[in-house]
């Protein structure tokens, strides 16, 4: 089916030339848009959604493993920090835990929505929000690292 999509797109592209009147280009454009909405998107969007959920799941798992690694050394790290930095470190740990936990929930919600019809928007929102939370978690990891270097 992907080969058919490519063939259709290439055939449409070959139909276009610089000497065409605008009305013909508009017809081709409208036909391509209709094809995209009726034939292409219903096949491709679920694949993209599935890939996004799976990729997020892996990214979240990596962040969780990194946090677990930090937590193994938490007592040692905290004892090496002055009290003011220890407080900041503890806050960063809590924020990171919360961000990862919420990202897991959002990605699970997106994964559940994969089985539902017309859930593209819900999946996109959940995946995007989970992504944002994981970026926040990594910002916290960087802040923790900077605390230890100072």
XYZ file of N, CA and C in Angstrom:
450
model
N 0.816 -1.192 0.000
C 0.000 0.000 0.000
C 0.862 1.260 0.000
N 1.990 1.212 0.712
C 2.883 2.366 0.718
C 3.438 2.628 -0.678
N 3.707 1.565 -1.410
C 4.185 1.729 -2.784
C 3.097 2.387 -3.642
N 1.844 2.019 -3.402
C 0.729 2.651 -4.131
C 0.646 4.142 -3.809
N 0.855 4.479 -2.549
C 0.832 5.898 -2.156
C 1.921 6.669 -2.895
N 3.098 6.084 -2.900
C 4.213 6.744 -3.578
C 3.936 6.886 -5.070
N 3.406 5.860 -5.677
C 3.092 5.907 -7.104
C 2.065 6.996 -7.400
N 1.042 7.086 -6.572
C 0.019 8.115 -6.762
C 0.629 9.510 -6.644
N 1.433 9.698 -5.639
C 2.062 10.999 -5.424
C 2.966 11.365 -6.603
N 3.786 10.420 -7.042
C 4.698 10.687 -8.158
C 3.935 10.946 -9.444
N 2.856 10.200 -9.677
C 2.041 10.428 -10.879
C 1.410 11.820 -10.840
N 0.957 12.219 -9.668
C 0.367 13.555 -9.522
C 1.423 14.621 -9.761
N 2.602 14.403 -9.240
C 3.691 15.360 -9.425
C 4.060 15.483 -10.900
N 4.058 14.361 -11.608
C 4.384 14.383 -13.039
C 3.321 15.105 -13.855
N 2.088 15.111 -13.353
C 1.000 15.794 -14.064
C 1.150 17.316 -14.028
N 1.959 17.794 -13.109
C 2.086 19.236 -12.924
C 3.242 19.773 -13.763
N 2.955 20.895 -14.449
C 4.032 21.583 -15.159
C 3.814 23.090 -15.068
N 4.847 23.829 -15.386
C 4.806 25.281 -15.217
C 3.822 25.976 -16.146
N 3.465 25.359 -17.245
C 2.588 26.002 -18.226
C 1.106 25.804 -17.940
N 0.789 25.117 -16.866
C -0.622 24.848 -16.548
C -1.320 26.108 -16.072
N -2.571 26.240 -16.444
C -3.334 27.364 -15.889
C -3.619 27.121 -14.403
N -3.829 28.188 -13.692
C -4.070 28.114 -12.258
C -5.269 27.228 -11.933
N -6.303 27.285 -12.734
C -7.504 26.477 -12.470
C -7.182 24.979 -12.504
N -6.312 24.567 -13.403
C -5.920 23.152 -13.478
C -5.093 22.774 -12.251
N -4.181 23.664 -11.840
C -3.382 23.402 -10.644
C -4.263 23.287 -9.412
N -5.269 24.121 -9.329
C -6.197 24.052 -8.196
C -6.967 22.735 -8.184
N -7.373 22.275 -9.358
C -8.080 20.983 -9.439
C -7.168 19.848 -8.968
N -5.915 19.880 -9.436
C -4.965 18.843 -9.026
C -4.725 18.933 -7.513
N -4.579 20.139 -7.024
C -4.362 20.347 -5.594
C -5.539 19.829 -4.773
N -6.751 20.135 -5.196
C -7.944 19.663 -4.483
C -8.061 18.144 -4.540
N -7.730 17.575 -5.691
C -7.773 16.113 -5.833
C -6.730 15.461 -4.913
N -5.540 16.059 -4.827
C -4.488 15.537 -3.957
C -4.896 15.657 -2.489
N -5.497 16.778 -2.140
C -5.960 16.968 -0.759
C -7.032 15.937 -0.408
N -7.976 15.715 -1.298
C -9.034 14.729 -1.059
C -8.443 13.327 -0.921
N -7.501 12.986 -1.799
C -6.835 11.686 -1.728
C -6.111 11.539 -0.391
N -5.430 12.603 0.025
C -4.702 12.575 1.295
C -5.653 12.291 2.454
N -6.805 12.951 2.458
C -7.765 12.804 3.552
C -8.496 11.468 3.525
N -8.793 10.953 2.342
C -9.611 9.735 2.262
C -8.800 8.442 2.159
N -7.645 8.497 1.509
C -6.872 7.277 1.274
C -5.601 7.197 2.118
N -4.839 8.273 2.097
C -3.519 8.272 2.726
C -3.592 8.359 4.254
N -4.212 9.398 4.760
C -4.237 9.641 6.213
C -4.827 8.482 7.016
N -5.939 7.871 6.573
C -6.485 6.765 7.381
C -5.524 5.586 7.556
N -4.578 5.445 6.656
C -3.601 4.365 6.778
C -2.361 4.835 7.545
N -1.886 6.015 7.229
C -0.619 6.496 7.777
C -0.749 7.002 9.214
N -1.811 7.714 9.527
C -1.953 8.316 10.862
C -1.872 7.267 11.979
N -2.559 6.138 11.886
C -2.412 5.134 12.958
C -0.982 4.598 13.084
N -0.274 4.502 11.976
C 1.118 4.043 12.015
C 1.982 5.073 12.738
N 1.788 6.341 12.400
C 2.545 7.415 13.043
C 2.205 7.477 14.529
N 0.925 7.348 14.861
C 0.512 7.365 16.265
C 1.163 6.221 17.040
N 1.120 5.034 16.470
C 1.722 3.865 17.114
C 3.222 4.085 17.336
N 3.893 4.594 16.309
C 5.329 4.850 16.419
C 5.631 5.880 17.500
N 4.819 6.934 17.566
C 5.036 7.991 18.566
C 4.855 7.446 19.980
N 3.822 6.634 20.181
C 3.573 6.059 21.506
C 4.718 5.120 21.898
N 5.149 4.306 20.970
C 6.241 3.370 21.247
C 7.549 4.113 21.533
N 7.841 5.125 20.754
C 9.058 5.903 20.966
C 9.006 6.605 22.327
N 7.863 7.179 22.662
C 7.709 7.823 23.969
C 7.881 6.831 25.103
N 7.329 5.639 24.917
C 7.448 4.609 25.951
C 8.919 4.298 26.219
N 9.698 4.194 25.161
C 11.131 3.923 25.308
C 11.855 5.098 25.967
N 11.514 6.306 25.562
C 12.144 7.502 26.129
C 11.830 7.621 27.619
N 10.590 7.353 27.977
C 10.178 7.406 29.382
C 10.915 6.341 30.191
N 11.060 5.162 29.619
C 11.776 4.080 30.312
C 13.233 4.454 30.548
N 13.853 5.105 29.588
C 15.249 5.539 29.745
C 15.344 6.566 30.868
N 14.411 7.529 30.885
C 14.404 8.547 31.947
C 14.191 7.894 33.316
N 13.303 6.926 33.371
C 13.031 6.227 34.647
C 14.263 5.469 35.122
N 14.973 4.853 34.198
C 16.214 4.140 34.577
C 17.271 5.125 35.067
N 17.342 6.260 34.421
C 18.316 7.270 34.855
C 17.975 7.755 36.262
N 16.702 8.014 36.507
C 16.286 8.434 37.844
C 16.583 7.338 38.865
N 16.302 6.101 38.527
C 16.573 4.987 39.450
C 18.061 4.914 39.776
N 18.892 5.169 38.786
C 20.336 5.169 39.008
C 20.741 6.275 39.984
N 20.137 7.440 39.813
C 20.411 8.554 40.728
C 19.917 8.206 42.133
N 18.751 7.586 42.206
C 18.160 7.257 43.505
C 19.015 6.242 44.270
N 19.734 5.369 43.563
C 20.621 4.414 44.237
C 21.703 5.136 45.034
N 22.120 6.290 44.491
C 23.190 7.061 45.133
C 22.663 8.297 45.855
N 21.354 8.386 46.037
C 20.762 9.600 46.602
C 21.355 9.971 47.959
N 21.455 9.018 48.867
C 21.973 9.332 50.209
C 23.405 9.843 50.143
N 24.214 9.195 49.322
C 25.611 9.607 49.173
C 25.691 11.007 48.562
N 24.866 11.256 47.555
C 24.852 12.564 46.897
C 24.415 13.646 47.874
N 23.313 13.375 48.584
C 22.798 14.372 49.530
C 23.801 14.684 50.632
N 24.514 13.673 51.096
C 25.496 13.906 52.174
C 26.695 14.719 51.678
N 26.948 14.687 50.390
C 28.077 15.433 49.824
C 27.720 16.887 49.529
N 26.431 17.211 49.598
C 25.989 18.567 49.270
C 25.815 19.417 50.521
N 26.081 20.718 50.404
C 25.744 21.605 51.524
C 24.223 21.655 51.679
N 23.720 22.020 52.859
C 22.278 21.990 53.124
C 21.418 22.728 52.089
N 21.855 23.884 51.631
C 21.044 24.638 50.661
C 20.927 23.878 49.337
N 22.005 23.251 48.925
C 21.981 22.471 47.680
C 21.238 21.150 47.873
N 21.305 20.604 49.071
C 20.591 19.363 49.365
C 19.085 19.574 49.217
N 18.607 20.710 49.671
C 17.177 21.038 49.549
C 16.785 21.136 48.079
N 17.612 21.825 47.305
C 17.343 21.962 45.868
C 17.373 20.592 45.195
N 18.369 19.772 45.548
C 18.480 18.426 44.983
C 17.225 17.613 45.267
N 16.748 17.672 46.508
C 15.543 16.933 46.908
C 14.322 17.413 46.114
N 14.223 18.715 45.926
C 13.111 19.263 45.138
C 13.187 18.790 43.688
N 14.385 18.773 43.139
C 14.563 18.307 41.761
C 14.198 16.830 41.619
N 14.558 16.031 42.612
C 14.199 14.607 42.599
C 12.672 14.464 42.568
N 11.996 15.193 43.446
C 10.534 15.110 43.525
C 9.878 15.567 42.221
N 10.386 16.645 41.654
C 9.837 17.140 40.385
C 10.062 16.133 39.259
N 11.230 15.528 39.265
C 11.555 14.538 38.230
C 10.669 13.301 38.377
N 10.495 12.835 39.607
C 9.616 11.684 39.843
C 8.200 11.983 39.361
N 7.709 13.162 39.677
C 6.352 13.544 39.285
C 6.230 13.636 37.769
N 7.229 14.229 37.133
C 7.191 14.379 35.673
C 7.188 13.016 34.983
N 8.036 12.114 35.443
C 8.105 10.780 34.832
C 6.813 10.009 35.090
N 6.290 10.079 36.293
C 5.039 9.373 36.609
C 3.885 9.893 35.744
N 3.797 11.200 35.589
C 2.724 11.778 34.772
C 2.924 11.431 33.297
N 4.164 11.438 32.845
C 4.448 11.059 31.453
C 4.035 9.612 31.194
N 4.289 8.737 32.166
C 3.881 7.328 32.029
C 2.365 7.217 31.897
N 1.634 7.978 32.730
C 0.169 7.945 32.680
C -0.344 8.453 31.333
N 0.223 9.549 30.869
C -0.212 10.112 29.591
C 0.090 9.167 28.439
N 1.260 8.554 28.467
C 1.599 7.636 27.385
C 0.732 6.378 27.439
N 0.401 5.922 28.648
C -0.509 4.771 28.776
C -1.882 5.130 28.225
N -2.320 6.357 28.494
C -3.605 6.822 27.956
C -3.559 6.847 26.423
N -2.461 7.308 25.875
C -2.300 7.329 24.416
C -2.273 5.909 23.859
N -1.595 5.015 24.561
C -1.526 3.622 24.116
C -2.918 2.982 24.125
N -3.701 3.259 25.151
C -5.074 2.747 25.208
C -5.910 3.311 24.067
N -5.670 4.568 23.734
C -6.448 5.227 22.678
C -6.118 4.694 21.284
N -4.993 4.004 21.148
C -4.645 3.438 19.837
C -5.732 2.501 19.321
N -6.428 1.851 20.229
C -7.464 0.890 19.836
C -8.797 1.565 19.517
N -8.899 2.848 19.788
C -10.164 3.557 19.578
C -10.204 4.219 18.210
N -11.378 4.241 17.602
C -11.486 4.947 16.320
C -11.454 6.462 16.554
N -10.899 7.171 15.617
C -10.874 8.642 15.644
C -10.264 9.216 16.916
N -9.213 8.599 17.413
C -8.569 9.081 18.644
C -7.269 9.819 18.349
N -7.053 10.174 17.074
C -5.789 10.801 16.674
C -5.439 12.014 17.528
N -6.400 12.902 17.720
C -6.125 14.125 18.477
C -5.797 13.815 19.931
N -6.528 12.898 20.536
C -6.269 12.526 21.929
C -4.885 11.906 22.063
N -4.507 11.099 21.102
C -3.183 10.477 21.118
C -2.114 11.552 20.982
N -2.307 12.448 20.019
C -1.325 13.522 19.795
C -1.129 14.374 21.043
N -2.234 14.743 21.690
C -2.151 15.583 22.891
C -1.427 14.846 24.008
N -1.790 13.590 24.233
C -1.148 12.812 25.297
C 0.343 12.622 25.027
N 0.683 12.286 23.793
C 2.087 12.077 23.431
C 2.865 13.384 23.561
N 2.301 14.476 23.074
C 2.985 15.777 23.171
C 3.195 16.192 24.627
N 2.183 16.005 25.446
C 2.314 16.371 26.861
C 3.319 15.473 27.587
N 3.306 14.192 27.273
C 4.285 13.277 27.871
C 5.697 13.670 27.436
N 5.826 14.021 26.187
C 7.111 14.485 25.654
C 7.621 15.712 26.412
N 6.723 16.659 26.641
C 7.079 17.878 27.367
C 7.550 17.536 28.786
N 6.848 16.619 29.432
C 7.227 16.218 30.795
C 8.591 15.541 30.835
N 8.897 14.750 29.837
C 10.201 14.089 29.790
C 11.305 15.114 29.536
N 11.017 16.116 28.714
C 11.999 17.202 28.531
C 12.240 17.917 29.865
N 11.160 18.114 30.626
C 11.313 18.726 31.950
C 12.171 17.835 32.856
N 11.926 16.544 32.816
C 12.712 15.620 33.646
C 14.194 15.719 33.285
N 14.491 15.789 32.002
C 15.896 15.911 31.596
C 16.486 17.259 31.990
N 15.684 18.298 31.986
C 16.159 19.599 32.484
C 16.504 19.475 33.973
N 15.699 18.717 34.706
C 15.982 18.488 36.129
C 17.266 17.669 36.298
N 17.468 16.661 35.431
C 18.704 15.879 35.493
C 19.913 16.792 35.291
N 19.809 17.698 34.348
C 20.915 18.629 34.078
C 21.146 19.535 35.290
N 20.053 20.020 35.874
C 20.183 20.868 37.060
C 20.840 20.104 38.202
N 20.476 18.825 38.379
C 21.109 18.007 39.418
C 22.598 17.877 39.159
N 22.935 17.638 37.926
C 24.332 17.498 37.558
C 25.110 18.777 37.858
N 24.518 19.901 37.540
C 25.170 21.186 37.812
C 25.351 21.410 39.308
N 24.380 20.980 40.094
C 24.504 21.105 41.565
C 25.731 20.365 42.058
N 25.982 19.203 41.484
C 27.101 18.379 41.939
C 28.437 18.927 41.462
N 28.438 19.647 40.367
C 29.695 20.172 39.814
C 30.134 21.452 40.508
N 29.211 22.171 41.097
C 29.559 23.453 41.709
C 30.287 23.250 43.014
